[in-house]
Structures are given as C-alpha cells and as structure tokens.
Tab-separated table of C-alpha atoms in Angstrom:
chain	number	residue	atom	x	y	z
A	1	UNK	CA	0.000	0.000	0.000
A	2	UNK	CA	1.432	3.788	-0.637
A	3	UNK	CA	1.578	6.253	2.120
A	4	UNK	CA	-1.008	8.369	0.448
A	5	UNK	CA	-3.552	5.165	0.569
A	6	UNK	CA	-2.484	4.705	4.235
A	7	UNK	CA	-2.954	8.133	5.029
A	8	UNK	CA	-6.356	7.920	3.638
A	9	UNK	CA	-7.421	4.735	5.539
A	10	UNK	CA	-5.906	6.680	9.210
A	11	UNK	CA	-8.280	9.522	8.186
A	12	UNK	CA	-11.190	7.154	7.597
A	13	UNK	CA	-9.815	5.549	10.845
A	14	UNK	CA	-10.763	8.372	12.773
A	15	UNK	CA	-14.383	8.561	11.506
A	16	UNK	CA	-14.958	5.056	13.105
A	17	UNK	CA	-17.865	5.208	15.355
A	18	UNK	CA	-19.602	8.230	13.750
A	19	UNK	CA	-23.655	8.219	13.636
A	20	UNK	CA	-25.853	9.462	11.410
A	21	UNK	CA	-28.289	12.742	13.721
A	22	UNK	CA	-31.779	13.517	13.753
A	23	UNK	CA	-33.113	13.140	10.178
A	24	UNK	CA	-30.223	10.776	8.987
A	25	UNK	CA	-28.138	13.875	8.392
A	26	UNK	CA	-24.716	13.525	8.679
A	27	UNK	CA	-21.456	15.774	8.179
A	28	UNK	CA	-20.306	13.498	4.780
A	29	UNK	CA	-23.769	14.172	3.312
A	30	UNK	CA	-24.210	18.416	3.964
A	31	UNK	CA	-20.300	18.250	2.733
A	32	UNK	CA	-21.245	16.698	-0.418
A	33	UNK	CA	-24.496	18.625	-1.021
A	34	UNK	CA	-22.566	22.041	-0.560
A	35	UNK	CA	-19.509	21.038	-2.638
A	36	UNK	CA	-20.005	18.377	-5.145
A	37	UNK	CA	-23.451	18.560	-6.545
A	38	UNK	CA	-24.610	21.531	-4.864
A	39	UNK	CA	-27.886	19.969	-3.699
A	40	UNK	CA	-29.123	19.658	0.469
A	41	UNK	CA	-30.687	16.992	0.139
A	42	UNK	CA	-27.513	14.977	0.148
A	43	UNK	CA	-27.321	15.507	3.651
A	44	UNK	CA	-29.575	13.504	4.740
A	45	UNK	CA	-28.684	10.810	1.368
A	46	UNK	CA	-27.367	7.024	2.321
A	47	UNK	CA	-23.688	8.118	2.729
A	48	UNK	CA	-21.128	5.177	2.339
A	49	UNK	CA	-19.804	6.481	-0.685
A	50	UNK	CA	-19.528	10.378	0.779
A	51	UNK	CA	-17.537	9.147	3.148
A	52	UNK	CA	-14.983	8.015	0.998
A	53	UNK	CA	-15.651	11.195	-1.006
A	54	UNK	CA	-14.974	13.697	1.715
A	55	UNK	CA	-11.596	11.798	2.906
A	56	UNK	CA	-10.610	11.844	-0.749
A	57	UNK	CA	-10.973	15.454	-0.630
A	58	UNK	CA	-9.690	16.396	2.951
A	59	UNK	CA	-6.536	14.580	0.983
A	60	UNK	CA	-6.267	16.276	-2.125
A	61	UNK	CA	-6.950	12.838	-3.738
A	62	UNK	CA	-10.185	13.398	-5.184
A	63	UNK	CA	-8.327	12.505	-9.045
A	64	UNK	CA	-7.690	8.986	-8.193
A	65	UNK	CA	-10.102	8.296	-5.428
A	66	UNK	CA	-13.082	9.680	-7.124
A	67	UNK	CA	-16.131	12.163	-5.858
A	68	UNK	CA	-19.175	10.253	-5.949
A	69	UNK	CA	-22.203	9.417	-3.718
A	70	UNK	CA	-23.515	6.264	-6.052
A	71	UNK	CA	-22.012	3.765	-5.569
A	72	UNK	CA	-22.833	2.559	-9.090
A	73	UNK	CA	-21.568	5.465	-10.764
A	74	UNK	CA	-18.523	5.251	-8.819
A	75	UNK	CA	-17.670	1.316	-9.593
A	76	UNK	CA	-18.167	2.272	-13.396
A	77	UNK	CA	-15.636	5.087	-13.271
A	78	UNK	CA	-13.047	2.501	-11.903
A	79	UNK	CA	-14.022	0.344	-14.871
A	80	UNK	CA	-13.261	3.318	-17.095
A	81	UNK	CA	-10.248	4.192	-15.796
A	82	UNK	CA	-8.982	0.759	-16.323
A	83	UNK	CA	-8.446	0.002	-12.286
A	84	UNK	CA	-11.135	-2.403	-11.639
A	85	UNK	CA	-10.753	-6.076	-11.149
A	86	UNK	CA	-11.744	-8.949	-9.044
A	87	UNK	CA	-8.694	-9.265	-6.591
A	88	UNK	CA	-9.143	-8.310	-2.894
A	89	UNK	CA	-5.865	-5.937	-1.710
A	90	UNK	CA	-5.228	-3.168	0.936
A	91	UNK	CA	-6.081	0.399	-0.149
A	92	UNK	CA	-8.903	-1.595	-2.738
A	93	UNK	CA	-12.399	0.099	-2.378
A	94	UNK	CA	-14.668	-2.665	-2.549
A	95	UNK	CA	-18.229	-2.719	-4.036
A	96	UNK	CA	-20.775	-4.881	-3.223
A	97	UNK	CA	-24.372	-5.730	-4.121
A	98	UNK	CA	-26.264	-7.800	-1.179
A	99	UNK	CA	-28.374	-9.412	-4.316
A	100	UNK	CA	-25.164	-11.540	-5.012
A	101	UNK	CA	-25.807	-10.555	-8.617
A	102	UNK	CA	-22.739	-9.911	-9.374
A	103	UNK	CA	-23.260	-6.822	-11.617
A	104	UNK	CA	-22.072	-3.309	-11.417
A	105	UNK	CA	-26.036	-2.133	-12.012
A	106	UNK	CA	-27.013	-3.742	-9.020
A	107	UNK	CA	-24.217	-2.284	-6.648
A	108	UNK	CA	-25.785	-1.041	-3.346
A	109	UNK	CA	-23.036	-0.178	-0.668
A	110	UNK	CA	-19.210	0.314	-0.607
A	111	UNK	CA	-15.867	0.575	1.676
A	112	UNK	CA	-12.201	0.223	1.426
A	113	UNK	CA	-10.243	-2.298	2.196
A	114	UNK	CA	-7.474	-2.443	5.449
A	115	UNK	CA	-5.970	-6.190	4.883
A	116	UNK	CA	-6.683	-9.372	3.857
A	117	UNK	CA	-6.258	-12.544	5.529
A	118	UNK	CA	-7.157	-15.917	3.245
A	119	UNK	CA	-11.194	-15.270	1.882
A	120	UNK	CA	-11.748	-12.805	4.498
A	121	UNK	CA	-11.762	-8.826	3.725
A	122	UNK	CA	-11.140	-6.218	6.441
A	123	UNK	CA	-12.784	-3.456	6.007
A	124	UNK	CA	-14.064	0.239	6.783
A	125	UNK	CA	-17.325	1.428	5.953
A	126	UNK	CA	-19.594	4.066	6.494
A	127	UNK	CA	-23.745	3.811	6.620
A	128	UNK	CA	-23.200	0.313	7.920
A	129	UNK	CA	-25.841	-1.518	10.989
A	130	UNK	CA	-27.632	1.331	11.371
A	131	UNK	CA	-25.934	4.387	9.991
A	132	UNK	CA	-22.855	3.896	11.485
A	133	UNK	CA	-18.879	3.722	10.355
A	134	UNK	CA	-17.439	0.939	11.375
A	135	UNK	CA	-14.724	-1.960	10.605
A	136	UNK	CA	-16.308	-5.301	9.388
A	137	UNK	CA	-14.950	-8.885	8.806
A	138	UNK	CA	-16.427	-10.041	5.349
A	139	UNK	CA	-16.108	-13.116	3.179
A	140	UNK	CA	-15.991	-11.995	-0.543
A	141	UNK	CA	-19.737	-13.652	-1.488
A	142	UNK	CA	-21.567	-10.426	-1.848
A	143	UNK	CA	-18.421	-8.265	-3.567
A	144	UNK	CA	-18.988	-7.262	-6.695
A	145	UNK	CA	-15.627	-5.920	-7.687
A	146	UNK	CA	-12.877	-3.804	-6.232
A	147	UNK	CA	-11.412	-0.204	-7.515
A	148	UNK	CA	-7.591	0.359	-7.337
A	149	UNK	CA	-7.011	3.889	-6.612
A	150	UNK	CA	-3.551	3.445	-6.543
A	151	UNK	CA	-3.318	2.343	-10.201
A	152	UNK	CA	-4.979	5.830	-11.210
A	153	UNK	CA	-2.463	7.159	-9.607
A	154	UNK	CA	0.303	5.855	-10.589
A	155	UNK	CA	-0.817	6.497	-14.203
A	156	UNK	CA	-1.625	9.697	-13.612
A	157	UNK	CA	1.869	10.459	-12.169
A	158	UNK	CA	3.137	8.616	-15.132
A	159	UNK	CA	1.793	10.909	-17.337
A	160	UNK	CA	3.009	14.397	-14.926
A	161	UNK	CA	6.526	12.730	-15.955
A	162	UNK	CA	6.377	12.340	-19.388
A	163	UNK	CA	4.876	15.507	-19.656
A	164	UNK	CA	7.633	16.928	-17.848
A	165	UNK	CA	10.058	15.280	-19.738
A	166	UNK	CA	8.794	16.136	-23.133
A	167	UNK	CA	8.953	20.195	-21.813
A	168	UNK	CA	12.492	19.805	-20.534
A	169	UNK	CA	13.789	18.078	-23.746
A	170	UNK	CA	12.134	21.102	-25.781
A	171	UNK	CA	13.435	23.330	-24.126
A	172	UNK	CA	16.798	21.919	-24.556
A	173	UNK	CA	16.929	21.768	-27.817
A	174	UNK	CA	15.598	25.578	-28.292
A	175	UNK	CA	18.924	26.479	-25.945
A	176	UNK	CA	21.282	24.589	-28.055
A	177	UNK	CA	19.206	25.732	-31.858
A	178	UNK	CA	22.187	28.736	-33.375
A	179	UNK	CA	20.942	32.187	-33.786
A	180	UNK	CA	19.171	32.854	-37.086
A	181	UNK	CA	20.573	35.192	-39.749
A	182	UNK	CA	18.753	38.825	-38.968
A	183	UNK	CA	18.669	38.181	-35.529
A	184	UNK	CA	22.152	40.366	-34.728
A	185	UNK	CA	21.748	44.312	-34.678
A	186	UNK	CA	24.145	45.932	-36.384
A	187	UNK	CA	25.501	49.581	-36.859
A	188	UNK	CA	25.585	51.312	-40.249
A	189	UNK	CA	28.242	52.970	-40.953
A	190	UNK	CA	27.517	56.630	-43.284
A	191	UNK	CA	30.320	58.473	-45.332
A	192	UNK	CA	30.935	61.586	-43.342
A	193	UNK	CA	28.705	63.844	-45.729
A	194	UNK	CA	26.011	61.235	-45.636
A	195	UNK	CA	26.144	60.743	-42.050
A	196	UNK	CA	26.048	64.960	-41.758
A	197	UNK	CA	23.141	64.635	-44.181
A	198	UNK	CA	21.337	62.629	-41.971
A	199	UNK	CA	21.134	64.194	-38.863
A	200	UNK	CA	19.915	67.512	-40.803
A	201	UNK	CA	16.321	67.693	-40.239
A	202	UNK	CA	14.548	67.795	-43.482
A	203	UNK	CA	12.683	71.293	-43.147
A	204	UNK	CA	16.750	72.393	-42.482
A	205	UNK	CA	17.870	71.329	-46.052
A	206	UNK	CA	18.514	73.405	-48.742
A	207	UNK	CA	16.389	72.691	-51.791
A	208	UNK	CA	16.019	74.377	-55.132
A	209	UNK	CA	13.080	77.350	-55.393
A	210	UNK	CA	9.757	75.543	-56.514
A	211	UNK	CA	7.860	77.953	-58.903
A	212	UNK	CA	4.619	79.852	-57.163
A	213	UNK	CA	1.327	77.976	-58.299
A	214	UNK	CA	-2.519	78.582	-58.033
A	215	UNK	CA	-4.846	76.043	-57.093
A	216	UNK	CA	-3.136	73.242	-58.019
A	217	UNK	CA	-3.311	74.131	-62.073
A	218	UNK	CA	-0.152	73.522	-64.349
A	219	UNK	CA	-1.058	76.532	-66.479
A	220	UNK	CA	-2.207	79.957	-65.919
A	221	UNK	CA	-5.799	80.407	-66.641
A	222	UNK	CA	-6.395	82.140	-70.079
C-alpha cells in the first residue's frame, strides 16, 4: 500500500464510530451537497460512498479516489479508468451488491479495504448496521468488484513525468538551436557627408526654389 492510501485509511480511521443525527443527516452528506453537486438533500442521502468522497478530498486525492455518492456510478468510473478487477488488496475500495448478482447495475453499498487474511476482507465502511462507520470482517460472497485507486495514480503520475520530460527536452533543444541570420543588430556605418546629411532635419535642407502655383493648375488660366 502507498503512504497516500495509508494516510487515507488513518483519516477514515478516525471517523470510526460516527452516527448518522436527527433526520439521517450527517457531516459526509451536507459536505457533499454544498460542494459536489450543490444539492441539500444529500445531507440527509445514504452516505457510504460520501464518506470516501470527503476523505478523498480532505486529501487532495479526489483525481484517483473519485467524488461520488452512487455507488454505481462510482464502480463504473473505476471500470473506465482501467483500475477495476476482481482481486481483494489493501487500499482496494470494494463494491458490493447484497443481491449476489454480481453486476455493477445492481451495486448497493461500498468501503475500502485495510488487509486481507485468506477469503476474508477487512474493512471500513460508512452507513453500515444502522448508519454507522465501522470496521467489518467479510467473506468476498456479496463483492462485486474492487477499484484500485492506486493504479490511477500511478498512471496519472506517469503521465506528470512524461509531460515533464517532453517540456524539458524542448526546451533543450531551443537552448542549443544557433541564432538565425537577422537576428544580430548591427551599426551602419555613413560616409561623413552622408552621415552629416542625416542628422539635418529635413525642413533644415537646402532645396532648389519651386515655382509659385494657383490652385493646383499647371497653367495659368487664359
């Protein structure tokens, strides 16, 4: 497991115990409803997925964790992002559907995984026996699948690199590209006269008499 995912599972370790208040509201809920979809009626919304949500923010990890309060939407984005499997791991979030279907459509609650020892997952979850967050012991009948945060990550820090190593390379090669022809300023040097010439101003020059003229004719009138 990374430090970030074990930093996320001691913040979710210190939500252990919470209850849901009067009117199932509860702090992951109003957080969600004020921040994420903008809507107050999350606060009072089955919150095992906001939970999640709300460390992933506290975090900064909301890329690679995810923001969601469905728990189906959220398994699907896993899917997308090409971290979804079957295999039970620490730092997993696991999705499950008490139907046993078996399908991502039916997916009803959620938590992340602590350890694993043989077919049994240890887990944390919020909204759980009565709106509460707790750890649970689980045997893997009822999971549907598991998201791997950490694989988002890692891609995602894979691509920070590259991206960084494309802009370093570039700008490499501009340092080392010769200075183009035109680029240099020069001085022009005038003959003396010329140079004298030049720094006349133009009303200051003598030029020949120009013949007087009437209303811009050639000719005088006849």
């Amino acid at each position: 497991m990374t430090p970030e995912m074990q930093k996320f599972i001691e913040l979710l370790e210190r939500q252990l115990g919470y209850s849901e208040k009067a009117g199932a509201y509860t702090k992951f809920g109003s957080w969600y409803g004020k921040n994420v979809e903008f809507d107050a009626d999350y606060s009072s919304a089955p919150w095992c997925d906001m939970m999640l949500s709300w460390a992933a923010h506290k975090l900064g990890y909301e890329e690679w964790i995810g923001q969601f309060a469905w728990t189906v939407a959220h398994a699907r984005w896993f899917k997308e992002q090409g971290a979804w499997g079957k295999k039970p791991k620490p730092g997993a979030i696991v999705f499950y559907d008490w139907s046993g279907s078996n399908k991502i459509g039916r997916i009803d609650h959620v938590g992340v995984v602590t350890w694993v020892e043989g077919g049994t997952i240890h887990t944390i979850e919020g909204n759980i026996d009565g709106g509460v967050a707790k750890r649970k012991e689980r045997d893997t009948s009822k999971v549907v699948g598991y998201g791997y945060p950490e694989e988002i990550k890692a891609r995602l820090d894979e691509e920070v690199a590259q991206q960084a190593k494309e802009a370093k390379k570039k700008a490499e090669e501009r340092a080392e590209e010769p200075s183009r022809p035109g680029n240099d300023v020069g001085v022009l040097e005038l003959p003396e006269d010329e140079a004298l010439s030049a720094m006349i101003p133009h009303a200051e020059r003598d030029e020949p008499a120009r013949a007087p003229h009437s209303g811009g004719r050639d000719t005088a009138p006849s």
